Short mmCIF file of C-alpha atoms in Angstrom, two decimals:
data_model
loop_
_atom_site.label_atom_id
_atom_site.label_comp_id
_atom_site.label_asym_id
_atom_site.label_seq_id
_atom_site.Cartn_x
_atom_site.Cartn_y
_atom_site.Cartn_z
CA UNK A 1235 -14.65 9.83 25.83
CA UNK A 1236 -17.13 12.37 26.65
CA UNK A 1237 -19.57 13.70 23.55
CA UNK A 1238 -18.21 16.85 23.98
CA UNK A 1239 -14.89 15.73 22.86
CA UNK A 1240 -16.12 13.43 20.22
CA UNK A 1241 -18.00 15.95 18.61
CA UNK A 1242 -14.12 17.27 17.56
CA UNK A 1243 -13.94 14.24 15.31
CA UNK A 1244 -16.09 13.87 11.62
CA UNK A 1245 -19.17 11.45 12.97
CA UNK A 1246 -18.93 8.56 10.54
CA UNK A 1247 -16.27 6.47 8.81
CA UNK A 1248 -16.53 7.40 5.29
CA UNK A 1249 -14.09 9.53 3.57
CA UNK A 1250 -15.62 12.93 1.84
CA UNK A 1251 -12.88 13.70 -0.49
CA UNK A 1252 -11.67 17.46 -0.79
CA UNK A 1253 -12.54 18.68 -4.29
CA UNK A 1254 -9.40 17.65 -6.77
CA UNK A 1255 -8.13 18.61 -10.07
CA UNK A 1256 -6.98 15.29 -11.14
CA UNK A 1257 -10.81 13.68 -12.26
CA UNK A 1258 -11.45 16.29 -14.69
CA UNK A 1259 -7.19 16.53 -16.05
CA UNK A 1260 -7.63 12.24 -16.05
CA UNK A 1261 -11.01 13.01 -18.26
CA UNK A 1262 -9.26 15.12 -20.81
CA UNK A 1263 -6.27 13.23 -20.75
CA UNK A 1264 -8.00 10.00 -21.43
CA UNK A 1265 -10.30 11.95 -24.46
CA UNK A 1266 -7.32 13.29 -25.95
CA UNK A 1267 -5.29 10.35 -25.63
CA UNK A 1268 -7.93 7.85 -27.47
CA UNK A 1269 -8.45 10.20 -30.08
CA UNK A 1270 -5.41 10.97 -30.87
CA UNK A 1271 -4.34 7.06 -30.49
CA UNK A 1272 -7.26 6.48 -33.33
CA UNK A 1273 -6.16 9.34 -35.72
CA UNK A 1274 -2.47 7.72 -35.32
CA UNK A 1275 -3.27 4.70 -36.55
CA UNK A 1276 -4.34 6.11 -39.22
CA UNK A 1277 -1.48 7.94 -40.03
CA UNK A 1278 -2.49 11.63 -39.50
CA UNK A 1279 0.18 14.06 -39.68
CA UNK A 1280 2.07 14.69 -36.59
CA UNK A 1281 -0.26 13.45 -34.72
CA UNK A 1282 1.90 11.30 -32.41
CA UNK A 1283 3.11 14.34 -31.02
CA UNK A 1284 -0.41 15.28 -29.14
CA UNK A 1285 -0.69 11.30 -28.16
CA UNK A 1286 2.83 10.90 -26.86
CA UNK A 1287 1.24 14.57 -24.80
CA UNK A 1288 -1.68 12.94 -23.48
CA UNK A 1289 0.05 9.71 -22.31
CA UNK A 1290 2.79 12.38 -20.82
CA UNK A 1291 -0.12 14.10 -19.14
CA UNK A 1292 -2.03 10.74 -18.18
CA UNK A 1293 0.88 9.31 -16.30
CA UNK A 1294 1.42 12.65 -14.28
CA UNK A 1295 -2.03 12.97 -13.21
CA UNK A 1296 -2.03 9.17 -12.29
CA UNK A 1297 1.55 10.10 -10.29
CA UNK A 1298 -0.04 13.32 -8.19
CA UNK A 1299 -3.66 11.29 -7.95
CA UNK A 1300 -2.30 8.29 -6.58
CA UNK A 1301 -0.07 10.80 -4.43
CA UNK A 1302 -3.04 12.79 -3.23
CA UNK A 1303 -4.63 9.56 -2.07
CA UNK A 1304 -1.40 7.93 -0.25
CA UNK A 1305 -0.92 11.57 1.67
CA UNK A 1306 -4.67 10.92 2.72
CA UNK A 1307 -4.53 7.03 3.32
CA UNK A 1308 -1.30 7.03 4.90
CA UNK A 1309 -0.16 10.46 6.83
CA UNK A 1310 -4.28 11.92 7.36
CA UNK A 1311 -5.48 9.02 8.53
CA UNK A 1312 -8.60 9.18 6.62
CA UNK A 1313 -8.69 5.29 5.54
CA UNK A 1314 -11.26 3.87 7.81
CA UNK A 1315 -11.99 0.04 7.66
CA UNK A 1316 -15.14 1.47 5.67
CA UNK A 1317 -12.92 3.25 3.34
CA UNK A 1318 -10.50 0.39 3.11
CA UNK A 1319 -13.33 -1.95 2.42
CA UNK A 1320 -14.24 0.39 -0.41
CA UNK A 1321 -11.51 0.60 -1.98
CA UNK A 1322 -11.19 -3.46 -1.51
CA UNK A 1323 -14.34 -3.07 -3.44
CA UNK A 1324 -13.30 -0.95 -6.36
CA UNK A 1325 -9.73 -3.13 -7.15
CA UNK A 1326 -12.17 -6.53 -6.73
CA UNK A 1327 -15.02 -4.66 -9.74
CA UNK A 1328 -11.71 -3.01 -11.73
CA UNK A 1329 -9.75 -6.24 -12.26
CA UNK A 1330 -13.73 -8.05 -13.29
CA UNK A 1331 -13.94 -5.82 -15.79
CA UNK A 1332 -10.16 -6.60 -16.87
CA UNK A 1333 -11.31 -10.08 -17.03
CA UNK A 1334 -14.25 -9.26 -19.48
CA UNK A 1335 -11.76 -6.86 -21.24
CA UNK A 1336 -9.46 -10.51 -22.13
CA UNK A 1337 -12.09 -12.01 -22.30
CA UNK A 1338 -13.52 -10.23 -25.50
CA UNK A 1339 -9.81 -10.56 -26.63
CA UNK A 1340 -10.02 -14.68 -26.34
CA UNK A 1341 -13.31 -14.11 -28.36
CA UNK A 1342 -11.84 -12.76 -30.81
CA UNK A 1343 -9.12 -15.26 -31.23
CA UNK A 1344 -11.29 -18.25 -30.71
CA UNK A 1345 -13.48 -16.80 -33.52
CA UNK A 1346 -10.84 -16.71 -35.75
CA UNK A 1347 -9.29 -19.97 -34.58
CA UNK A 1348 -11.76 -22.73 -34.03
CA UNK A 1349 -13.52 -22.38 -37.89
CA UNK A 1350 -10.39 -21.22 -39.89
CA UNK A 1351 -11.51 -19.30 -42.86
CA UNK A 1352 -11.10 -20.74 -46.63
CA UNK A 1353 -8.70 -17.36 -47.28
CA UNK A 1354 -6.27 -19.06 -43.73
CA UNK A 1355 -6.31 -22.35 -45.57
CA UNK A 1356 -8.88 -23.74 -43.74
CA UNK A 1357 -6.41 -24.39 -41.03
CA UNK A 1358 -5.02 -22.86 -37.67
CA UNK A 1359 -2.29 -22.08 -37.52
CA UNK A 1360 -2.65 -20.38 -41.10
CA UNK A 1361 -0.47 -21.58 -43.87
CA UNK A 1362 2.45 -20.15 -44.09
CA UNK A 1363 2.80 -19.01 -40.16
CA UNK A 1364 5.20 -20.18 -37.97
CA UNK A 1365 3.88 -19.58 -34.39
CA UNK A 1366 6.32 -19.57 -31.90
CA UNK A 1367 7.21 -22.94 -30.14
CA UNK A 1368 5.61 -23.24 -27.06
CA UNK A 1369 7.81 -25.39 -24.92
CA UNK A 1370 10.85 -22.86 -25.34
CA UNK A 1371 10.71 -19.25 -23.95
CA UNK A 1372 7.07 -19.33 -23.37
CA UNK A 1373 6.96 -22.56 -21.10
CA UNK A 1374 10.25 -20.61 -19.43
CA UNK A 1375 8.16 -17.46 -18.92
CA UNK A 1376 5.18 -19.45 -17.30
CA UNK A 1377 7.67 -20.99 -14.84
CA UNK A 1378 8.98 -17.54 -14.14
CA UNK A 1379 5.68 -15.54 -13.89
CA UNK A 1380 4.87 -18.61 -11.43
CA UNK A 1381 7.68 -18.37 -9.21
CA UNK A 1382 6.77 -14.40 -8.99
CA UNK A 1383 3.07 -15.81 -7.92
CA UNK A 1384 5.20 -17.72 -5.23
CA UNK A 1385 7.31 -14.58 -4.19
CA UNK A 1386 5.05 -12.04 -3.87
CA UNK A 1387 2.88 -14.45 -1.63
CA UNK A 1388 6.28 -14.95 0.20
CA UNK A 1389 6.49 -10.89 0.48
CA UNK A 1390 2.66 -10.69 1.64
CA UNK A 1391 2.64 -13.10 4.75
CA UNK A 1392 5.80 -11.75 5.81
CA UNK A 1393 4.43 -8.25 5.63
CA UNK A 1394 1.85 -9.75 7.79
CA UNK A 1395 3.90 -11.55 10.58
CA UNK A 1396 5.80 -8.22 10.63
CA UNK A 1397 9.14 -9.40 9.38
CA UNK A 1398 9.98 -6.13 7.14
CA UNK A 1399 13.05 -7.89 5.30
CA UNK A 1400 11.42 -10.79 4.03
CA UNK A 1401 8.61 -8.70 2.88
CA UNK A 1402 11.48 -6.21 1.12
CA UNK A 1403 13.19 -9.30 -0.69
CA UNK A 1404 9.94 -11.33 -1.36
CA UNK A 1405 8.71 -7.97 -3.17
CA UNK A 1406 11.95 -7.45 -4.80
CA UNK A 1407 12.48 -10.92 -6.19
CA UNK A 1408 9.31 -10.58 -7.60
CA UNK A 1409 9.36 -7.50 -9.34
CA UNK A 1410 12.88 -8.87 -10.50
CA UNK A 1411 11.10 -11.84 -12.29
CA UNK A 1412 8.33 -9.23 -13.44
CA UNK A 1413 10.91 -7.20 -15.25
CA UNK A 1414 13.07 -10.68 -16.59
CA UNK A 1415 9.51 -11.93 -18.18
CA UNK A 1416 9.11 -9.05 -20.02
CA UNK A 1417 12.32 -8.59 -21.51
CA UNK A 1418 11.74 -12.33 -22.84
CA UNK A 1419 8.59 -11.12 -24.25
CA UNK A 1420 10.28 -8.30 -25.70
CA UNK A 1421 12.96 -10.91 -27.20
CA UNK A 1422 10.32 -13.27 -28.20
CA UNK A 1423 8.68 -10.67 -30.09
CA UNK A 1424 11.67 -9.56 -31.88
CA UNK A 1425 12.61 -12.81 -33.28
CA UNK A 1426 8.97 -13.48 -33.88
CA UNK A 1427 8.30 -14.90 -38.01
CA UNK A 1428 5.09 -13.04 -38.06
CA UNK A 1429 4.21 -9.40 -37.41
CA UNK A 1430 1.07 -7.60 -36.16
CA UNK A 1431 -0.01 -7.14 -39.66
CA UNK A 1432 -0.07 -10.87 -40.84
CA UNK A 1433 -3.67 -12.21 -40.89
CA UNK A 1434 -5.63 -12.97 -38.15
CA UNK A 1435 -2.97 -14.92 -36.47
CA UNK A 1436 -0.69 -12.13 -35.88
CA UNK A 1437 -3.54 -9.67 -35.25
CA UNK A 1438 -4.94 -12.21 -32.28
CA UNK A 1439 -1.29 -12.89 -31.03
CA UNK A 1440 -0.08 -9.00 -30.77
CA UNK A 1441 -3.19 -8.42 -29.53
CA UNK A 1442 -3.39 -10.87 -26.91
CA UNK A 1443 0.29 -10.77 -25.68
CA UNK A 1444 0.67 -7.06 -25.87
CA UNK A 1445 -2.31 -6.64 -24.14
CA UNK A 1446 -0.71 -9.07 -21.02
CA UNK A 1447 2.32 -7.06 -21.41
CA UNK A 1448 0.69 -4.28 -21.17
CA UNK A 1449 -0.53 -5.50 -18.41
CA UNK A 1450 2.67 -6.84 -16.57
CA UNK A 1451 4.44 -3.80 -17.05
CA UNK A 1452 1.29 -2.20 -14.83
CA UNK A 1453 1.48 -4.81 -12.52
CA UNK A 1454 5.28 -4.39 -12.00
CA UNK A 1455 5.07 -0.53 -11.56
CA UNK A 1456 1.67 -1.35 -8.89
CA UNK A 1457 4.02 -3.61 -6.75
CA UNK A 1458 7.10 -1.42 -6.95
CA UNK A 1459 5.06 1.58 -5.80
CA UNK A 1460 4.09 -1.02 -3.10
CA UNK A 1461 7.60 -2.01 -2.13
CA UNK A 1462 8.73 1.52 -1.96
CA UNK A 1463 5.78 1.96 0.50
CA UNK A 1464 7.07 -1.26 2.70
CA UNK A 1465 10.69 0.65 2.29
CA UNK A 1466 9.63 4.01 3.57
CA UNK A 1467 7.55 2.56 6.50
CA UNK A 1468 3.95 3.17 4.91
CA UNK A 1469 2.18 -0.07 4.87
CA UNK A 1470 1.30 -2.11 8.39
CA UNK A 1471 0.99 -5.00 9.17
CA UNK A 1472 -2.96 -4.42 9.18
CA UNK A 1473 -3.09 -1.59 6.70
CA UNK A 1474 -2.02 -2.44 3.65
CA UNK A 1475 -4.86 -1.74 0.85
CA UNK A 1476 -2.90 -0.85 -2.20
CA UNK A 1477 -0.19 -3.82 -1.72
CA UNK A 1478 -3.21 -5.91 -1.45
CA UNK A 1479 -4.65 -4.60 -4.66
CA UNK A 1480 -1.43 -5.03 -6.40
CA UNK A 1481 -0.91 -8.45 -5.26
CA UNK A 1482 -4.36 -8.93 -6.79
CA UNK A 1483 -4.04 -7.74 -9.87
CA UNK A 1484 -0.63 -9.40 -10.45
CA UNK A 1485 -2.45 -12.92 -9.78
CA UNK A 1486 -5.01 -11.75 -12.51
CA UNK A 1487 -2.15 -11.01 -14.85
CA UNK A 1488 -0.69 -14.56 -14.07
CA UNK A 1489 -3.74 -16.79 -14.59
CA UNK A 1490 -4.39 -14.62 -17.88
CA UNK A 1491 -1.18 -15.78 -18.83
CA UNK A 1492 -2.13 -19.16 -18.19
CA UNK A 1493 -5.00 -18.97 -20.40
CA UNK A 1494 -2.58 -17.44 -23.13
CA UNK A 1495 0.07 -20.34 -22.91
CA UNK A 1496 -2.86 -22.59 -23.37
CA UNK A 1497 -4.97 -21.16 -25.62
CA UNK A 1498 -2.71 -19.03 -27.52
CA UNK A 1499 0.81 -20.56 -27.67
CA UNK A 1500 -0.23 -24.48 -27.27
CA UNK A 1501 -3.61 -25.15 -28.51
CA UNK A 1502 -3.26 -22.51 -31.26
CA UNK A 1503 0.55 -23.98 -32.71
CA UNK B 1253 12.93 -46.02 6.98
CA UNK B 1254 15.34 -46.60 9.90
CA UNK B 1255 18.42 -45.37 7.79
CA UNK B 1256 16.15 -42.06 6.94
CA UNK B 1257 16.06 -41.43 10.43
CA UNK B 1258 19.25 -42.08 11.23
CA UNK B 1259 20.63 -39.65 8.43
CA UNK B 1260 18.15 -36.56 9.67
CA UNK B 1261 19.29 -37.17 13.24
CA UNK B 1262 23.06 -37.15 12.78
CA UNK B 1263 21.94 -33.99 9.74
CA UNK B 1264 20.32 -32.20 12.67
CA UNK B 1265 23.39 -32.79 15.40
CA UNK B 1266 26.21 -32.00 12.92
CA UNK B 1267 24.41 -28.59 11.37
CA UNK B 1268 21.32 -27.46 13.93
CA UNK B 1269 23.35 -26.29 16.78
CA UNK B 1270 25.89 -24.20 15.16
CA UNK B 1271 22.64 -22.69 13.20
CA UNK B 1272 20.95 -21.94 16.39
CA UNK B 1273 23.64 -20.40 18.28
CA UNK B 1274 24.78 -17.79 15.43
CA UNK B 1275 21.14 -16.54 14.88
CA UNK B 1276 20.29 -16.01 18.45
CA UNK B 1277 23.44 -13.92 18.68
CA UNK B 1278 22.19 -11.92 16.04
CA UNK B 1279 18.40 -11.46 17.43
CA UNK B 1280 20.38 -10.33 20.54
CA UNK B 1281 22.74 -8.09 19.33
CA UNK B 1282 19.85 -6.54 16.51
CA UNK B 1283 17.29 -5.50 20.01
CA UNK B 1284 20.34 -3.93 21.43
CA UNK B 1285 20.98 -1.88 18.68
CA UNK B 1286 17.38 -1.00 17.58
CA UNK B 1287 15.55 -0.91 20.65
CA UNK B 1288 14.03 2.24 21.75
CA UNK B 1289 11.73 2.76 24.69
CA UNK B 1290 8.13 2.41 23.37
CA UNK B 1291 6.72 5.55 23.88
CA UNK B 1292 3.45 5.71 25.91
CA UNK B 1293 0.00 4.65 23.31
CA UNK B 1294 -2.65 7.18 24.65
CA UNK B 1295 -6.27 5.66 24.93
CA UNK B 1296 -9.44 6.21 23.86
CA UNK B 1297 -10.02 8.33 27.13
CA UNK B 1298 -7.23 10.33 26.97
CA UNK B 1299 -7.97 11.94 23.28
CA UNK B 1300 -9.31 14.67 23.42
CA UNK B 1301 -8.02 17.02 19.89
CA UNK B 1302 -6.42 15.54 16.46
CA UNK B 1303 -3.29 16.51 18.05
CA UNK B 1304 -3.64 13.36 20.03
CA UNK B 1305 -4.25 11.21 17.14
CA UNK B 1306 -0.81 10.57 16.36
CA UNK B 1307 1.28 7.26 17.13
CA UNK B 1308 5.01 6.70 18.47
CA UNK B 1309 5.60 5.56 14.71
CA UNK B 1310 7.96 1.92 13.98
CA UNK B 1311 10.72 1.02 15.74
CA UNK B 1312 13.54 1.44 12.66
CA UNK B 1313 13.69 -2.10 10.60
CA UNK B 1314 10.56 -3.14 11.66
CA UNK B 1315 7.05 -3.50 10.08
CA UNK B 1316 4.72 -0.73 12.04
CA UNK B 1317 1.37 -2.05 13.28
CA UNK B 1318 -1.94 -0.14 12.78
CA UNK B 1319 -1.42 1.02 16.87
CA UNK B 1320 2.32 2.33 16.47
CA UNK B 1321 1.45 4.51 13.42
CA UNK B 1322 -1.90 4.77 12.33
CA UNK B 1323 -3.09 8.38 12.50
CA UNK B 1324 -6.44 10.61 12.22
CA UNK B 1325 -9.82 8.98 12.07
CA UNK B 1326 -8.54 5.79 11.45
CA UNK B 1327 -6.37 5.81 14.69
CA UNK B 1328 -9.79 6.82 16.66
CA UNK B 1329 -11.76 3.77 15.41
CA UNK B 1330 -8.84 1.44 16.17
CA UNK B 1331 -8.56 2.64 19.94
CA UNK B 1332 -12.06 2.75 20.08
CA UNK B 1333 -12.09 -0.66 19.12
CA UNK B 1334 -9.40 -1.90 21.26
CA UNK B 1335 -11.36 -1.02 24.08
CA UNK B 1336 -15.11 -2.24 23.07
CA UNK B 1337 -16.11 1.12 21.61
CA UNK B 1338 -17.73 1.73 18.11
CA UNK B 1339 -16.91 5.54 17.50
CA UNK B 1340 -19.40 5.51 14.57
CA UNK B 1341 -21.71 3.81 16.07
CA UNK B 1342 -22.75 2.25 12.81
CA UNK B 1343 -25.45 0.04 14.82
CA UNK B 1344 -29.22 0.41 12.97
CA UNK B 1345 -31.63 2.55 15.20
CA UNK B 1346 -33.30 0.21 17.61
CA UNK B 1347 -35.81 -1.92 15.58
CA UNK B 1348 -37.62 -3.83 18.55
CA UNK B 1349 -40.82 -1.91 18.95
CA UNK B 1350 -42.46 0.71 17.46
CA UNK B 1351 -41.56 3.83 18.62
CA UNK B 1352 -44.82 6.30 19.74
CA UNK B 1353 -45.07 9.81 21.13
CA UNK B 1354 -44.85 8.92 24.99
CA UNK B 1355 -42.05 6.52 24.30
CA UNK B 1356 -39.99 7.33 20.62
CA UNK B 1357 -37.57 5.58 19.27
CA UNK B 1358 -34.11 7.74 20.10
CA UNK B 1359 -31.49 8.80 17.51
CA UNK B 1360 -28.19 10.15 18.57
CA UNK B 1361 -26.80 13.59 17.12
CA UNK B 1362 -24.09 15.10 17.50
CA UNK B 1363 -25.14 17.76 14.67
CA UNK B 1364 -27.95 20.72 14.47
CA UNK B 1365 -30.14 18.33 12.04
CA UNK B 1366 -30.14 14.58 11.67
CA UNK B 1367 -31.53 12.25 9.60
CA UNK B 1368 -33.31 9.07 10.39
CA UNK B 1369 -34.47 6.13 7.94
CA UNK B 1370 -37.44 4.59 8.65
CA UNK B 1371 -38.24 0.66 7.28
CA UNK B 1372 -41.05 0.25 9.67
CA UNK B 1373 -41.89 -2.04 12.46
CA UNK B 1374 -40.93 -4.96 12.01
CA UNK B 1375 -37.97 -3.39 10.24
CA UNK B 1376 -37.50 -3.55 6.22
CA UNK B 1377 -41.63 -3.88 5.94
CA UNK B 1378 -41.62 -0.57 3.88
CA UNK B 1379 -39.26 1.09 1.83
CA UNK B 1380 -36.93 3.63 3.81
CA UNK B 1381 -38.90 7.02 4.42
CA UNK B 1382 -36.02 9.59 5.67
CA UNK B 1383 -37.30 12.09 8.54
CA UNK B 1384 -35.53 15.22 9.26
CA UNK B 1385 -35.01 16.12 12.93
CA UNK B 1386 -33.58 19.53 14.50
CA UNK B 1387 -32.65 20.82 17.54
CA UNK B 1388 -35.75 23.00 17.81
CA UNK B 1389 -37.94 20.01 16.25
CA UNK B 1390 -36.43 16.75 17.77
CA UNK B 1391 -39.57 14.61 17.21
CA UNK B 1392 -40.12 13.09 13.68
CA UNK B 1393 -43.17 10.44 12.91
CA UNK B 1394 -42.95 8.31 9.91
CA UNK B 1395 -45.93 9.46 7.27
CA UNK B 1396 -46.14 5.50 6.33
CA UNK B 1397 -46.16 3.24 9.35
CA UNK B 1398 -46.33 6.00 12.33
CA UNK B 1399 -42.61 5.19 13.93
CA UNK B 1400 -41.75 8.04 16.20
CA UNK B 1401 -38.32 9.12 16.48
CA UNK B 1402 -36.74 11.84 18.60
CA UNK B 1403 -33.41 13.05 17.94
CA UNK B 1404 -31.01 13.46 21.10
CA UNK B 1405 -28.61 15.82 21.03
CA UNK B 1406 -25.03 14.64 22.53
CA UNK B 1407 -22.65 17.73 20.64
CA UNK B 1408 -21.43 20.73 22.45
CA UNK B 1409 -23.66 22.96 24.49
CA UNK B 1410 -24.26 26.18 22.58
CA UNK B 1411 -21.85 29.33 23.92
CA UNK B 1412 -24.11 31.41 26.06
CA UNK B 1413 -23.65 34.91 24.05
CA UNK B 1414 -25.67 32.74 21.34
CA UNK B 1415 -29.36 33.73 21.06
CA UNK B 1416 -30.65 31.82 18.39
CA UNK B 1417 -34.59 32.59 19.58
CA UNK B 1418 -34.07 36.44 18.09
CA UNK B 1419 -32.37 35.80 14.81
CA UNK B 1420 -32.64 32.70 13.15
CA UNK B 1421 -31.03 32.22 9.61
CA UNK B 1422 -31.09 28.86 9.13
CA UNK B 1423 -33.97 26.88 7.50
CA UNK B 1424 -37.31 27.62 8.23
CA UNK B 1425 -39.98 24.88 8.74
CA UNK B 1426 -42.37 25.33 5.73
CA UNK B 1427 -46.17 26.25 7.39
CA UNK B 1428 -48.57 23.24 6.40
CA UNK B 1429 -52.39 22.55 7.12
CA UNK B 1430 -52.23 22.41 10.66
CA UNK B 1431 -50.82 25.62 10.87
CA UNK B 1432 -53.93 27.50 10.05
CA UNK B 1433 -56.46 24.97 11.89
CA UNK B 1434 -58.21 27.55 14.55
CA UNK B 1435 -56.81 26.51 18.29
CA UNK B 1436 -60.27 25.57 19.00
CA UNK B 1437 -60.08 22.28 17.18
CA UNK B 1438 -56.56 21.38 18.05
#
């Protein structure tokens, strides 16, 4: 290649991004929806209206962001190895600060749960709770949030050796067991003794589990974007970043889990 | 032990071949129906616009590779590195000697201005000093350790209806010190 003709092509391997409406719509989104989340809870007027607005808008500027960046990842060609290491770079930093996010969470329980106050009687769990029993749906839900661990690894190294069905089925099995685990959270919840508003036990076990929910559900919606990309021919057997990234972050939602059914539903019953 | 044996050999008589038989059929009659002619996978030496970045694309039911489909800048450093070749060239500027006036220290360019950091000689013994080279001033020296570098120009030749000498827009150095010391003591 002569320097003549490389001089058609950008120099170096980093990715200039075109200027995009989505950073400042994400900002205002994300303003408006934690202030209006904050006025909410404490029962303004109406105001559910303007938060249900912002999540509305949030979700649709994720949708044509996340778009933007597949169109240039994926059909411009402007993912690099430095780009994709990048972006490696930014999933590995997002889900550390997830982890300090749950880990503030665990604080909070632990506070609450290793030197019971006088007003808990002295004692965890708090008289008068029943906590959930942890060797029903909850041991069932670790086995199954396992097994997706185990499918989605299934889905990866077939994606890898090239073998497009297995990668199809280990992704869909997985987000199958994704969506069965939280619909026995959901079911665990409503049969739940306690509510949200019942001491510091319910507060720390909403809080906790809703926050892994919270959590799954993203997870499940991260690999499904991913298996639609292994359906409609995106992802390589090389070039795979955001599959990756999910398959990351699903692994962080399972060991959190782990710590849960330890901490949470074992130690703290 | 024995018995074990004995049960996993008559296991694998009874079941294996019938297994065997049905899914080569299927691996043979699955490249009949999906195989296309790969298309030809132009090299490094024969791109020459973005128009050649582009691959065949996946054979249908199968998982592409980064060669079959990957397009743009990414496809360029992948045939570039199929064949040896870092397109970037991401390699630090040479760091073996210090460069001087008779014999500097060369950066590539493929641009009207580059820029070169300098850590010093032996490399990373001062803090990076960044020199600006152009076309009509190629030669840079490093204010801190005296590392000459001279930019070398590798983009297009300029179009010859171009004069550049009559009006120039672009930046214009800034006159120091040495500008105004009488030719006599140069």
């Amino acid at each position: 290649m002569t320097n003549l003709i490389r001089s058609n092509f950008q120099d170096h391997p980093f990715h200039l991004v075109s200027p995009s409406p989505w950073p400042l719509n994400t900002s205002v989104c994300l303003l408006n929806l934690t202030t209006t989340g904050a006025l909410s809870m404490h029962n303004f007027n109406n105001i559910h209206y303007l938060y249900y607005i912002a999540l509305i808008g949030l979700v649709s500027a994720m949708f044509l962001w996340f778009r933007d960046i597949i169109s240039e990842g994926t059909f411009l060609g402007d993912h690099t190895l430095a780009v994709q290491r990048g972006l490696n770079l930014g999933i590995i930093l997002f889900i550390v600060s997830e982890a300090l996010f749950f880990l503030a969470i665990f604080w909070a329980f632990f506070h609450s749960a290793l030197t019971p106050t006088v007003e808990l009687g002295a004692q965890w769990p708090p008289i008068g709770i029943e906590p959930v029993n942890p060797f029903e749906l909850p041991l069932l839900n670790t086995v199954i949030l396992l097994s997706s661990g185990a499918t989605i690894t299934y889905a990866h190294h077939a994606l890898i050796k090239g073998e497009r069905e297995g990668a199809l089925y280990g992704s869909i099995a997985t987000i199958l067991l994704a969506i069965i685990f939280t619909g026995f959270q959901g079911v665990e919840y409503s049969v739940s003794s306690f509510t949200i508003s019942d001491g510091a036990f319910g507060t720390c076990f909403f809080f906790s589990t809703g926050f892994h929910g919270i959590h799954v559900i993203i997870g499940t919606i991260f690999l499904a974007v991913a298996l639609w990309r292994i359906f409609a021919y995106h992802l390589t057997d090389n070039h795979h970043v955001g599959f990756e990234g999910g398959i990351l972050y699903w692994h962080f939602v399972d060991v959190v889990w782990l710590f849960l059914y330890i901490s949470v539903y074992y130690w703290g019953s | 032990m024995l018995s074990r044996t004995a049960v996993a050999v008559a296991r694998r008589a009874t079941a294996a071949p019938v297994l065997r038989r049905s899914i080569a059929t299927t691996v043979v009659r699955r490249h009949a129906e999906t195989k296309v002619p790969t298309a030809h996978i132009k090299g490094l030496s024969e791109i020459k616009t973005k128009e050649d970045l582009f691959g065949p694309g996946a054979v249908d039911g199968t998982v592409p590779t980064d060669v079959e489909q990957a397009t743009g800048l990414e496809r360029l450093e992948i045939l570039g590195k199929m064949e040896g070749v870092d397109v970037f060239d991401m390699k630090p500027l040479d760091a073996s000697r210090r460069g001087t006036m008779e014999n500097p220290i060369s950066v590539r360019s493929a641009g009207d201005e580059q820029y070169a950091g300098c850590t010093g000689f032996p490399a990373d013994s001062h803090n990076v000093i960044w020199l600006t080279m152009t076309r009509e001033r190629p030669i840079e020296r490093c204010p801190e350790c005296g590392n000459v570098y001279k930019m070398n120009y590798v983009g297009p030749e300029d179009s010859h209806d171009h004069h550049h000498d009559d009006h120039h827009h672009g930046f214009e150095e800034p006159k120091t010190f040495a500008d105004f010391v009488k030719p006599q003591y140069w």
